[in-house]
XYZ file of C-alpha atoms in Angstrom:
628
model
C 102.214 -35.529 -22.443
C 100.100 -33.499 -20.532
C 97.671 -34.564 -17.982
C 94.277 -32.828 -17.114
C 92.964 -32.646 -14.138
C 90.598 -35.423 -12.155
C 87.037 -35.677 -13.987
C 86.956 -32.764 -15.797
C 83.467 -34.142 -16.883
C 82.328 -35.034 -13.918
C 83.086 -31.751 -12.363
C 81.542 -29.645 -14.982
C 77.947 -31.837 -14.501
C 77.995 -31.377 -11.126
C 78.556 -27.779 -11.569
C 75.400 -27.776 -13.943
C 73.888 -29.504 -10.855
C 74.900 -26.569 -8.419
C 72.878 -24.108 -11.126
C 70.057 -25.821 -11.495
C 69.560 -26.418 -7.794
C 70.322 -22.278 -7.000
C 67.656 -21.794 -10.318
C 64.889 -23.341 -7.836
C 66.374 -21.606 -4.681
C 65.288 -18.325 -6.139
C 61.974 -19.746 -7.554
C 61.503 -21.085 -4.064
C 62.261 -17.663 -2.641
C 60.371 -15.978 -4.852
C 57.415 -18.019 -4.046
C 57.935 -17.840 -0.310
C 57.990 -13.916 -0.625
C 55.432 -13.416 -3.394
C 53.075 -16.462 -2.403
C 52.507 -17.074 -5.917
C 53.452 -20.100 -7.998
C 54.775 -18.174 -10.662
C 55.485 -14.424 -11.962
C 54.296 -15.434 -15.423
C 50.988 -17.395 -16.493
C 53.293 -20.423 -18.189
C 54.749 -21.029 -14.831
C 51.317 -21.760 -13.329
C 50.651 -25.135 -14.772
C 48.023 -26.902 -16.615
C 45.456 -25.161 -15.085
C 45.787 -21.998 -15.194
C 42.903 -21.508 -17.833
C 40.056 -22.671 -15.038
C 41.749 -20.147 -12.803
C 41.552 -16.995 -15.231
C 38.011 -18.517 -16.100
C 36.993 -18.623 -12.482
C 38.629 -14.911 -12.024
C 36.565 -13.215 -14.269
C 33.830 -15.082 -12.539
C 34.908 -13.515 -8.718
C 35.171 -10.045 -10.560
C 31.693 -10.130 -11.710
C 30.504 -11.430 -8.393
C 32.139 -8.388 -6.833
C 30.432 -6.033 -9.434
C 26.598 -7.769 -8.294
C 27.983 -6.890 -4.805
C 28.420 -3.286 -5.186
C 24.986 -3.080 -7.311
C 23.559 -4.920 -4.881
C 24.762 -2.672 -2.055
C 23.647 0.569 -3.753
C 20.261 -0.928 -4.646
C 19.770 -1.807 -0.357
C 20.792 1.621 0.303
C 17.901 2.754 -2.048
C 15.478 0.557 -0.512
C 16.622 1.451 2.706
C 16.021 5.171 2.082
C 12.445 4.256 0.505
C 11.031 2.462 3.184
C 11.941 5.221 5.106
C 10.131 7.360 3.154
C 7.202 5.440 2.738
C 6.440 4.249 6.309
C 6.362 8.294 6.622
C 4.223 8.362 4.069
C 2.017 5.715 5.522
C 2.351 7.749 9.155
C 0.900 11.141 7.613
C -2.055 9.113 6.247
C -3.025 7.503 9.827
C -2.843 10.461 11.066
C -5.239 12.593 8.834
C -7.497 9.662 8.701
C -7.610 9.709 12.164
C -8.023 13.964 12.367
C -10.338 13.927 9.602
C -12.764 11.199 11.174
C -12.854 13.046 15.138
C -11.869 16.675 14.788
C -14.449 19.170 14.949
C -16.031 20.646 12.174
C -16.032 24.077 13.737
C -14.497 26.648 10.784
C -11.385 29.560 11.503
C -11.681 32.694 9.907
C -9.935 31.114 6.689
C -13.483 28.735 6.387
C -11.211 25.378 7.063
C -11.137 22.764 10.403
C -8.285 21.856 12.333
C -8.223 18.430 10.967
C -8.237 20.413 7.158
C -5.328 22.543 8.503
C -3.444 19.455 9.613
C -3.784 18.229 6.037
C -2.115 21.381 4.698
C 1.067 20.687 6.937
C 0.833 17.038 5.797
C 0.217 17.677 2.065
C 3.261 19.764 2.568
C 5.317 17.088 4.263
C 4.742 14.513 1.653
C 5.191 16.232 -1.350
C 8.716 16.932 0.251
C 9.523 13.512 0.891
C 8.391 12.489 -2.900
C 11.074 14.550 -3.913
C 13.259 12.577 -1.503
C 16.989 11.106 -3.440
C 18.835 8.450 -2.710
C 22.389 9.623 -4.404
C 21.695 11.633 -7.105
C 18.237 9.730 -7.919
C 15.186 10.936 -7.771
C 13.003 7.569 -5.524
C 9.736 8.450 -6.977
C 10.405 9.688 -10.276
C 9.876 6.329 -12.182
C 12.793 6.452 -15.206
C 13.294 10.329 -14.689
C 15.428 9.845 -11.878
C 17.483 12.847 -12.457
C 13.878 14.753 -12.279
C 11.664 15.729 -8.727
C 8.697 13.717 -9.238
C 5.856 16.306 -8.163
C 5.563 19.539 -8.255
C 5.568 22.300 -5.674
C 2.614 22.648 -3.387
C 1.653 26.213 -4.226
C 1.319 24.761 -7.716
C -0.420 22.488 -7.228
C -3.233 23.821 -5.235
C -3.253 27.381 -6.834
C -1.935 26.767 -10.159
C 0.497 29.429 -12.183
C -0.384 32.302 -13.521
C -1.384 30.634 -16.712
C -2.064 26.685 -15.586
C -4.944 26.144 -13.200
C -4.512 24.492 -9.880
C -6.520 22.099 -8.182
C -8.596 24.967 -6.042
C -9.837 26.158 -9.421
C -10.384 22.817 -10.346
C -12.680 22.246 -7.283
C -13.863 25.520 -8.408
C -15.435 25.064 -11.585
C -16.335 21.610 -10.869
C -18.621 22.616 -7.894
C -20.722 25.276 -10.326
C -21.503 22.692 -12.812
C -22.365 19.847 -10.252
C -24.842 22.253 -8.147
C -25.752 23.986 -11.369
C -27.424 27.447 -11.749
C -30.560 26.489 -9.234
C -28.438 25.033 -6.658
C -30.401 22.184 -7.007
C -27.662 19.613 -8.014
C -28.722 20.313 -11.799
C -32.109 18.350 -11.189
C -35.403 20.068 -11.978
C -38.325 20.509 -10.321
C -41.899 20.406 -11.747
C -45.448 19.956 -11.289
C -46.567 17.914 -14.463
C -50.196 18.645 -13.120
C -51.845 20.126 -10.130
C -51.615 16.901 -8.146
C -48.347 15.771 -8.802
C -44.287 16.231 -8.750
C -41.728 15.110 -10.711
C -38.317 15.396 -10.314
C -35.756 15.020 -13.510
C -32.326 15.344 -14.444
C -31.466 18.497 -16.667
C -30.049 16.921 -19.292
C -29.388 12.923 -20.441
C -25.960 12.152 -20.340
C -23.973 14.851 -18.475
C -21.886 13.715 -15.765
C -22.479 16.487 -13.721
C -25.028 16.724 -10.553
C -27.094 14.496 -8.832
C -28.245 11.166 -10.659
C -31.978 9.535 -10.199
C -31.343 6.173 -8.768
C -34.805 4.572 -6.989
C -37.649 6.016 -5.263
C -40.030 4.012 -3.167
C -43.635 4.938 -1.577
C -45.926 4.584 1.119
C -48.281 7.565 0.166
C -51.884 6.197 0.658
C -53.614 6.578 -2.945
C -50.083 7.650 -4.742
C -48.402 6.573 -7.869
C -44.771 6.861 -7.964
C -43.015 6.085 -11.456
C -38.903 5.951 -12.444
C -36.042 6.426 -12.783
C -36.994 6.349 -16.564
C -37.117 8.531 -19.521
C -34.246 10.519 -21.337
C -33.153 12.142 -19.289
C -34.229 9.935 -16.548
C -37.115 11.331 -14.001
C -39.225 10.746 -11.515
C -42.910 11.089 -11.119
C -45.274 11.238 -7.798
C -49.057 11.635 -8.472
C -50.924 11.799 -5.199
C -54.464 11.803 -7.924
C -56.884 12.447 -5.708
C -56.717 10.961 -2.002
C -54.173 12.561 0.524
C -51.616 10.632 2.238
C -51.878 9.724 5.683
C -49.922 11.272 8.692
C -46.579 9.268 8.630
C -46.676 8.342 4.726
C -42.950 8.608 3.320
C -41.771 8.933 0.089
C -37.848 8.198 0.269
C -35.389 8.770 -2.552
C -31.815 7.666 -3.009
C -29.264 9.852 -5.394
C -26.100 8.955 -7.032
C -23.318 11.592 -6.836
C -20.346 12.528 -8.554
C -17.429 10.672 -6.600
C -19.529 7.112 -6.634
C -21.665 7.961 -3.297
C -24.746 7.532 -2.778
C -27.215 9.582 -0.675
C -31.237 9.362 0.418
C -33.027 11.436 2.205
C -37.381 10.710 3.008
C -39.893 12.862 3.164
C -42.616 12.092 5.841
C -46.599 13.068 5.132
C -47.421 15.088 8.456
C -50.525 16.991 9.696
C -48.473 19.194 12.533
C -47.727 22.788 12.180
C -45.645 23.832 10.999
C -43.986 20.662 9.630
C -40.960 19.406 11.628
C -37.502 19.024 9.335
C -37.944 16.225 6.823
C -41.714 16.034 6.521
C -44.010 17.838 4.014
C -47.356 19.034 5.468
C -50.951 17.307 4.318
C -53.050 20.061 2.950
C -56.687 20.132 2.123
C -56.623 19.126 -0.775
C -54.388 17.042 -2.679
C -53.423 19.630 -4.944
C -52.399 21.272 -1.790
C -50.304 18.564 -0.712
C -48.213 18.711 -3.811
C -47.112 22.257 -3.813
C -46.035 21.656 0.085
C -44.023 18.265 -1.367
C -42.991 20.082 -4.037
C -41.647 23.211 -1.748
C -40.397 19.945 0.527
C -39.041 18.426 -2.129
C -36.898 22.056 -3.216
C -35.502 22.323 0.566
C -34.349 18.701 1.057
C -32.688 18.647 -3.146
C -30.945 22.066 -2.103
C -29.799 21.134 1.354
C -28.117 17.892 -0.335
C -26.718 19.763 -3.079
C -25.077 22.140 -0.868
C -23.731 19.920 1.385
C -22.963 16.167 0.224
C -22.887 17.207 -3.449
C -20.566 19.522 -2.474
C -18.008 17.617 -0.924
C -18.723 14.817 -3.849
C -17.868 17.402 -6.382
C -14.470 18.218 -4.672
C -13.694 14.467 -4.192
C -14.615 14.087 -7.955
C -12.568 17.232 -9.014
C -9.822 15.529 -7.442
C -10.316 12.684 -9.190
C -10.678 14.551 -12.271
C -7.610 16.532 -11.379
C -4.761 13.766 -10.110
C -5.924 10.533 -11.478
C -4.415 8.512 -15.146
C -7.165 6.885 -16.093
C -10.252 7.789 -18.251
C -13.792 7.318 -19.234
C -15.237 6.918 -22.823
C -18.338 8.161 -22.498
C -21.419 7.217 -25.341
C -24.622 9.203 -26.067
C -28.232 8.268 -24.375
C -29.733 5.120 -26.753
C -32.628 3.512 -26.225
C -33.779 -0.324 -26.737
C -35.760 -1.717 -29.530
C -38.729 -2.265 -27.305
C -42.412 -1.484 -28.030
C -41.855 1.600 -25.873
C -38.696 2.754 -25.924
C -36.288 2.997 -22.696
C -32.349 3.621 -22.206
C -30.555 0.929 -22.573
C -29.196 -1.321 -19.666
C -26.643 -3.973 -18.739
C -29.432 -6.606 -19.458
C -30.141 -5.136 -23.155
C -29.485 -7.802 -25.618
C -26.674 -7.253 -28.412
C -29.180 -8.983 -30.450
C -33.241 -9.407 -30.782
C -36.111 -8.719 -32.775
C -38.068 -5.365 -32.516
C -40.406 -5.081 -29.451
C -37.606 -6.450 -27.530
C -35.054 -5.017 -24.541
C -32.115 -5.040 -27.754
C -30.029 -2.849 -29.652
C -31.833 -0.592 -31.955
C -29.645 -2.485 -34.382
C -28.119 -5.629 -33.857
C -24.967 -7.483 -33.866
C -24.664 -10.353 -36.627
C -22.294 -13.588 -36.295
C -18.868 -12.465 -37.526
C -19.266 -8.697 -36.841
C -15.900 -7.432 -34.290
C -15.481 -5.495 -31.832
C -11.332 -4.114 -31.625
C -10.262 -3.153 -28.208
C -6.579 -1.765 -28.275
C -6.012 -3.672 -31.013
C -7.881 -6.970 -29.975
C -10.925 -8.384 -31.620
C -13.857 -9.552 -29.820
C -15.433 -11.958 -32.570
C -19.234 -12.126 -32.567
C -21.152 -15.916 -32.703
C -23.689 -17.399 -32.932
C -23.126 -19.611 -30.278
C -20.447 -21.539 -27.976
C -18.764 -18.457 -27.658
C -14.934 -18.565 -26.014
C -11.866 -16.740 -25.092
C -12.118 -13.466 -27.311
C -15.625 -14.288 -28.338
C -19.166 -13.218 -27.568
C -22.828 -14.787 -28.654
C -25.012 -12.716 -30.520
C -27.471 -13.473 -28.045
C -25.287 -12.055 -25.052
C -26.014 -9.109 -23.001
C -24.471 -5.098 -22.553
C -22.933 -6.239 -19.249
C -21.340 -9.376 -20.540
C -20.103 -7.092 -23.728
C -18.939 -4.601 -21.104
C -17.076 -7.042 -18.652
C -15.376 -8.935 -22.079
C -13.719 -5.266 -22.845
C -12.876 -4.660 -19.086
C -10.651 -8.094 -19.123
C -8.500 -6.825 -22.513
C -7.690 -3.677 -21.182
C -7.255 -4.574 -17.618
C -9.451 -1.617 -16.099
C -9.472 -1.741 -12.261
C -12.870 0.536 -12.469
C -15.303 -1.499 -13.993
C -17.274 -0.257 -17.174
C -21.004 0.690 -16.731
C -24.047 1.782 -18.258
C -26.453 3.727 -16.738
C -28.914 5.993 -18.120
C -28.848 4.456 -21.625
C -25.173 5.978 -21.234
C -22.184 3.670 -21.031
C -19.422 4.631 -19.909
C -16.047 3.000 -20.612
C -13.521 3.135 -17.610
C -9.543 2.654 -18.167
C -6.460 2.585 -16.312
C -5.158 4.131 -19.297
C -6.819 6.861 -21.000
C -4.629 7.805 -23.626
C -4.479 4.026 -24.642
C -8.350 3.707 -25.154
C -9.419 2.685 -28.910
C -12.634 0.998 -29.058
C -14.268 0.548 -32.445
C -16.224 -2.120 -34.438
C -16.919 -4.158 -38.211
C -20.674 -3.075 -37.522
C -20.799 0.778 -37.180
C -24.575 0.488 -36.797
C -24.398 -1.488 -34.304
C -22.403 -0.028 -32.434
C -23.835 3.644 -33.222
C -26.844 1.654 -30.999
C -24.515 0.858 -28.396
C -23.994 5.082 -28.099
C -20.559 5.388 -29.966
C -19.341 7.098 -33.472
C -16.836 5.465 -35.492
C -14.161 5.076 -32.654
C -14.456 5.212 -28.641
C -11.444 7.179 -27.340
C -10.986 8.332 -23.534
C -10.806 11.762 -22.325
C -7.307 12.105 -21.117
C -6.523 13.227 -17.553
C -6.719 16.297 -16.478
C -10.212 16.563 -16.515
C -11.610 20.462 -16.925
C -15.426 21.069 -17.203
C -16.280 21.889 -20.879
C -18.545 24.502 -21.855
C -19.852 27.899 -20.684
C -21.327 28.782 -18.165
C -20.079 26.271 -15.955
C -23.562 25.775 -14.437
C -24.908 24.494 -16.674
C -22.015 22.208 -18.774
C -22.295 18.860 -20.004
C -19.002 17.445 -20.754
C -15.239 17.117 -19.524
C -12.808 18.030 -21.381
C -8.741 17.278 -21.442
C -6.799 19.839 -19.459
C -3.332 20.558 -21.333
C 0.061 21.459 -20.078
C -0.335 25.017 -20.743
C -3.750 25.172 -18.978
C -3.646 22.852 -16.201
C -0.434 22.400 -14.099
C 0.843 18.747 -14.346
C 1.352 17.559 -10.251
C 3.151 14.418 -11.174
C 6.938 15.425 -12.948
C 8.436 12.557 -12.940
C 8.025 9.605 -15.904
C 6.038 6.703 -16.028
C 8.112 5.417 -18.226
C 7.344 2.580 -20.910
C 7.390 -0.687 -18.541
C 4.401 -2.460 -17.002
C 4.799 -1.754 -13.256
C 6.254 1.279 -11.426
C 8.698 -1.456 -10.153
C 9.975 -2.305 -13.442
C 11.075 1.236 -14.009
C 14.339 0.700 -12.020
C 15.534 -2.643 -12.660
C 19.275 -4.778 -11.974
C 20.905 -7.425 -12.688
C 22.332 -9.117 -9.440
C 23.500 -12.485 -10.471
C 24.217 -14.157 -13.675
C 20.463 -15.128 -14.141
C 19.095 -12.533 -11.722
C 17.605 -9.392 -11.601
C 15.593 -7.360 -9.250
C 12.743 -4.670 -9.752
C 12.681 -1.837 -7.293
C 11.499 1.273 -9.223
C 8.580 3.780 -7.391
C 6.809 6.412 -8.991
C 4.660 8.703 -7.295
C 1.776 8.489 -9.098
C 1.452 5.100 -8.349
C -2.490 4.149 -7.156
C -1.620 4.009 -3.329
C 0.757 7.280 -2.952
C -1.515 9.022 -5.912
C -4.702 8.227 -3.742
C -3.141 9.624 -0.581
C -1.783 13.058 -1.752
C -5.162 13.553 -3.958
C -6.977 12.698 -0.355
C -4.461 15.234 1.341
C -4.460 17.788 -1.164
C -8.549 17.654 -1.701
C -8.938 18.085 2.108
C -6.564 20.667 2.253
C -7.648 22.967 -0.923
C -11.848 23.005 -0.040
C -12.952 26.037 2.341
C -16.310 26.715 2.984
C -18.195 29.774 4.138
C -18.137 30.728 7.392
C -21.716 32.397 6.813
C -22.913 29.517 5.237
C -25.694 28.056 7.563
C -24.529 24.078 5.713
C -21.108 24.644 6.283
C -20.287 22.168 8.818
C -22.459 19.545 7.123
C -20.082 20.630 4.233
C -17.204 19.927 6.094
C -18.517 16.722 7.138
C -19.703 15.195 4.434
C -16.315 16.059 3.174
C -14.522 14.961 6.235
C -16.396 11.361 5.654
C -14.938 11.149 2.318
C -11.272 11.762 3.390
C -11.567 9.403 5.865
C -13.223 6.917 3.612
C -10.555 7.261 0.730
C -7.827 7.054 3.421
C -9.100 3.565 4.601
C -7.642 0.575 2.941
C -9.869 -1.080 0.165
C -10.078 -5.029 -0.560
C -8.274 -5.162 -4.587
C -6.939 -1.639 -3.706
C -2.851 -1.146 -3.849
C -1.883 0.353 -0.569
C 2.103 1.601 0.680
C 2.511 -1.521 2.436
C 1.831 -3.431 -0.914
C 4.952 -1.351 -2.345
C 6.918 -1.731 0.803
C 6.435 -6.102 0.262
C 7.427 -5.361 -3.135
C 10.427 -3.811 -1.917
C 11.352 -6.297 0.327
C 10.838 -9.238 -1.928
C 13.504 -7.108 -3.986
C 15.804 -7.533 -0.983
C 14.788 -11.154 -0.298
C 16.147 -11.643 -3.879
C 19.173 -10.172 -3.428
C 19.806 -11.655 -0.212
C 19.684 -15.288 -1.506
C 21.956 -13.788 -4.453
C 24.568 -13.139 -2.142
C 24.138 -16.469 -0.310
C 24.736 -18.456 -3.630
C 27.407 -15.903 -4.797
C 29.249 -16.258 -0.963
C 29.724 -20.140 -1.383
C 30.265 -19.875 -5.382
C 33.134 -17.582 -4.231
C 34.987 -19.803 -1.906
C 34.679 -22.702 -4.297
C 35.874 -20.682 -7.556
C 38.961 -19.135 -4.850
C 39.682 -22.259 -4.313
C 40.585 -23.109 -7.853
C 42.536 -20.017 -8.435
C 44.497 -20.747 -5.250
C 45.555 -24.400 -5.918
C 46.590 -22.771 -8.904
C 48.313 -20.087 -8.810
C 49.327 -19.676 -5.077
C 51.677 -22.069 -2.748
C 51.651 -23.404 0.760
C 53.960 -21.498 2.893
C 55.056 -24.169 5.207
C 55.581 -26.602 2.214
C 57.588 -24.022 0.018
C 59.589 -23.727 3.201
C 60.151 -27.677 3.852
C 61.423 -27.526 0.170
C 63.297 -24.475 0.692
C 65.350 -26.136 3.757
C 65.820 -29.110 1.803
C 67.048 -27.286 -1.192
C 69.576 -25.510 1.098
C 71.100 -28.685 2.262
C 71.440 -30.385 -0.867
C 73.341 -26.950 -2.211
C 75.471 -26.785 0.866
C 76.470 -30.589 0.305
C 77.014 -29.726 -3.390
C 79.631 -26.937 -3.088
C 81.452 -28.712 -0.263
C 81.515 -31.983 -3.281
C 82.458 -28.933 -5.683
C 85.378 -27.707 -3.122
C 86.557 -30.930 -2.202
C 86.865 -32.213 -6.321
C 88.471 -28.740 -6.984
C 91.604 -29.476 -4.324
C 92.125 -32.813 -5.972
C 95.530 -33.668 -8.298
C 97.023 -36.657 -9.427
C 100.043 -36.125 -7.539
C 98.165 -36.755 -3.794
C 97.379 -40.230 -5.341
C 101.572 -40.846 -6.450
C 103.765 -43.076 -3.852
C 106.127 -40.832 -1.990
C 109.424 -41.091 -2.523
């Protein structure tokens, strides 16, 4: 019979043992070289799905980290630009407001020849890119966002520039008299008037008060259409020192007076009129007076309003809709004001045809809803005013220029000319109010309408093939300028950071700039350096920071409120990251030292089982058999 050798069985388990324990040597090994748990998602346990999960969450953080750096380095390179931006304006404010007025050869100051260098300098640095975007471009980042200086100020040869602009603008605000398109008369032998050449133009010089101390005089207006003023001496002269002072609205918003002082030397000094001996006399010297102070103004302050106004015609977005003259419903007739009534029975300051409960209003789309009273929200009384009319369509379409009437004209301001649609249920009504069927803005450019220029009385729209277009980038269809570049930078987070040059602040600066720089006067001209000063005033005026008014440093907060955002982003993503690695290394990785302890371990339990497996293998039944 044949025997087998000692526990078979028992030496084939405990070979079994030795493979299994080798198995986990190499796992261990693997582990202690890799520093994974596992080669293979199965081998990582339970929770291996909260570690993928919290992965994908680390990648994405990394993505908002590399958005968020190229978004800094944007920001970086725009402040940069800006605070230059903001440096060029100091320092033409600061030329403009202490230079000398003293013309070159080229009739321009120094401080208008430092704004030629500086118009230069910024239109460069609007064109500045961060990568291959365009800063100031709004959505058009892969376009410069102005054009070229020689364009601008000189135009192509079939677009008009802004020195033509200035140009034409100037002829039709000083007119064909040079008298800032007012008129001059002498209604009888004994008196002046003064008038406006035509109701409703916004060109020249504007009536706005007149007041009196001539001994036996009567003084009358602003009123009539269009609006004039009357001086009657009748028949007692006025006494040495009587003044008659007047006060003229101009083009850019300004406002100018000059008086005229009764006087009995000869010859007159500046600034009087002399007492004759007669009345009749004295009114042909007030009314020569009267010539020389209107034409000195025009050709000085007028002139440097018109350029100011030309620029504004020239760079700004937003628009007017202007109405026809209309009068009241009063016993006698006068232009309409602010305080006109929507509403009222003839012989009263009201609308030559009134509003009725229920009649609308539709501004861009919104009705203003007529009542009779309790009016609210999008609602007016039939009883209200012009002014409170006017100020209800300001607040719907957000205007930062306030609507006005003056004249019997109103004039609807917008931020947004080619968005302007005013019309109403009561066509009458508001036919009274100086409209037709609908209200629409003239869109920027503004170009003076009509022939000759001298004597025009309307804008009109300048076109892309007539008028060169300075800003070239896009405004794009968002809100703000900043909303034209916009990122996400956290799961629930995103940051605004776009710029577009023709923003209110940098649009206001290069008009300023560019007006100063395009304006020369004649070096024969006996008002030139008042021209140049009154101008200078105005540069200096529109380079000063104005309460409501956007400046660069409001865009350079926005900016860093952009970066504030992103900074507390990466704060919350920095922690979020070690908490989420955390998971995905007590999953899937191992401790060195611990694989190690197990390693050593594992050793000496395989050592100890092949010395068992050596021993078993030498033994035979015959070393257990008696000898002998």
């Amino acid at each position: 019979m044949a025997i087998n050798s000692l526990s078979y069985a028992g030496s084939l388990i405990l070979n079994q043992s030795v493979q299994t324990l080798k198995n986990q040597m190499t796992v261990l090994q693997s582990q202690l070289t890799t520093g994974d748990k596992s080669t293979t998602y199965a081998g990582m346990g339970v929770n291996e799905g909260f570690a993928m999960a919290a992965r994908s969450q680390l990648s994405g953080m990394s993505a908002f980290t590399d958005t968020m750096t190229v978004i800094n380095s944007s920001i970086g390179v725009a402040n940069t630009v800006l605070q230059a931006m903001n440096d060029i304006g100091k320092t033409i404010q600061n030329s403009s407001n202490s230079s000398s007025q003293a013309l070159n050869t080229a009739g321009q100051s120094i401080a208008q020849q430092t704004a030629t260098s500086q118009l230069s300098s910024m239109l460069g640095i609007l064109n500045t890119q961060a990568g291959d975007r365009f800063l100031f471009s709004g959505t058009a980042v892969t376009t410069p966002s102005v054009a070229s200086m020689d364009d601008i100020l000189n135009g192509t040869t079939t677009q008009a520039g802004l020195k033509q602009v200035i140009a034409e603008r100037k002829q039709a605000d000083v007119g064909t008299t040079g008298l800032g398109r007012l008129v001059i008369t002498s209604p009888t032998a004994t008196s002046v008037k003064v008038a406006e050449d035509v109701a409703g133009s916004p060109f020249g010089l504007k009536l706005s008060s007149v007041s009196s101390s001539l001994t036996g005089a009567t003084v009358t207006g602003p009123s009539g259409s269009p609006a004039g003023i009357s001086i009657d001496l009748g028949a007692t002269n006025p006494n040495n020192g009587d003044k008659v002072s007047f006060t003229f609205n101009l083009p850019d918003g300004s406002t100018e007076s000059f008086a005229l002082t009764a006087s009995t030397a000869t010859p007159p000094p500046a600034g009087s009129f002399a007492i004759g001996v007669s009345t009749t006399a004295t009114a042909a010297n007030l009314n020569a007076a009267l010539n020389t102070a209107i034409g000195t103004l025009a050709d000085t302050s007028l002139v440097a309003a018109s350029a100011v106004q030309a620029g504004n015609d020239f760079f700004n977005t937003t628009g007017t809709a202007t109405g026809s003259v209309v009068n009241n419903h009063a016993a006698i007739p006068a232009p309409i004001t602010g305080a006109t009534l929507l509403s009222g029975a003839a012989g009263t300051d009201s609308l030559g045809t009134s509003f009725a409960a229920g009649d609308t209003i539709t501004v861009n789309g919104t009705p203003i809803t007529f009542v009779a009273s309790g009016a609210t929200g999008n609602q007016l009384n039939v009883t209200d005013n012009v002014q409170t009319l006017l100020t209800k369509i300001d607040s719907i379409t957000g205007t930062s220029t306030p609507s006005t009437v003056s004249g019997g004209v109103i004039s609807l301001h917008t931020d947004n000319a080619a968005s302007l649609s005013v019309s109403s249920s009561n066509t009458a009504a508001f036919a009274a109010l100086g409209f037709g069927a609908t209200a629409t803005a003239t869109v920027p450019p503004l170009r003076v309408g009509g022939s000759p220029l001298g004597s025009a009385t309307s804008l009109v729209s300048g076109t892309p093939a007539n008028t060169v277009t300075w800003y070239t980038g896009n405004p794009g269809p968002t809100a703000t300028a900043r909303a034209s570049a916009t990122a996400r930078v956290d799961a629930t987070v995103k940051v605004e950071y776009g710029i577009q040059a023709d923003e209110p602040a940098i649009r206001s600066q290069l008009q300023a700039l560019a007006v100063f720089a395009a304006v020369t006067t004649s070096t024969t001209n006996p008002n030139g350096a008042a021209q140049v000063s009154a101008l200078s005033q105005r540069i200096t005026q529109a380079l000063t920071a104005q309460p409501g008014k956007q400046t660069i440093q409001d865009i350079q907060t926005d900016l860093a409120m952009a970066q504030t955002t992103m900074s507390d982003a990466t704060a919350r993503q920095k922690q979020a990251k070690v908490m989420l690695q955390n998971v995905v290394d007590q999953t899937e990785t191992i401790s060195p030292d611990q694989v190690a302890s197990q390693l050593l371990a594992l050793q000496t339990s395989l050592q100890a089982s092949y010395q068992t497996t050596s021993m078993l293998s030498q033994l035979s039944l015959v070393k257990y058999l008696p000898a002998g």
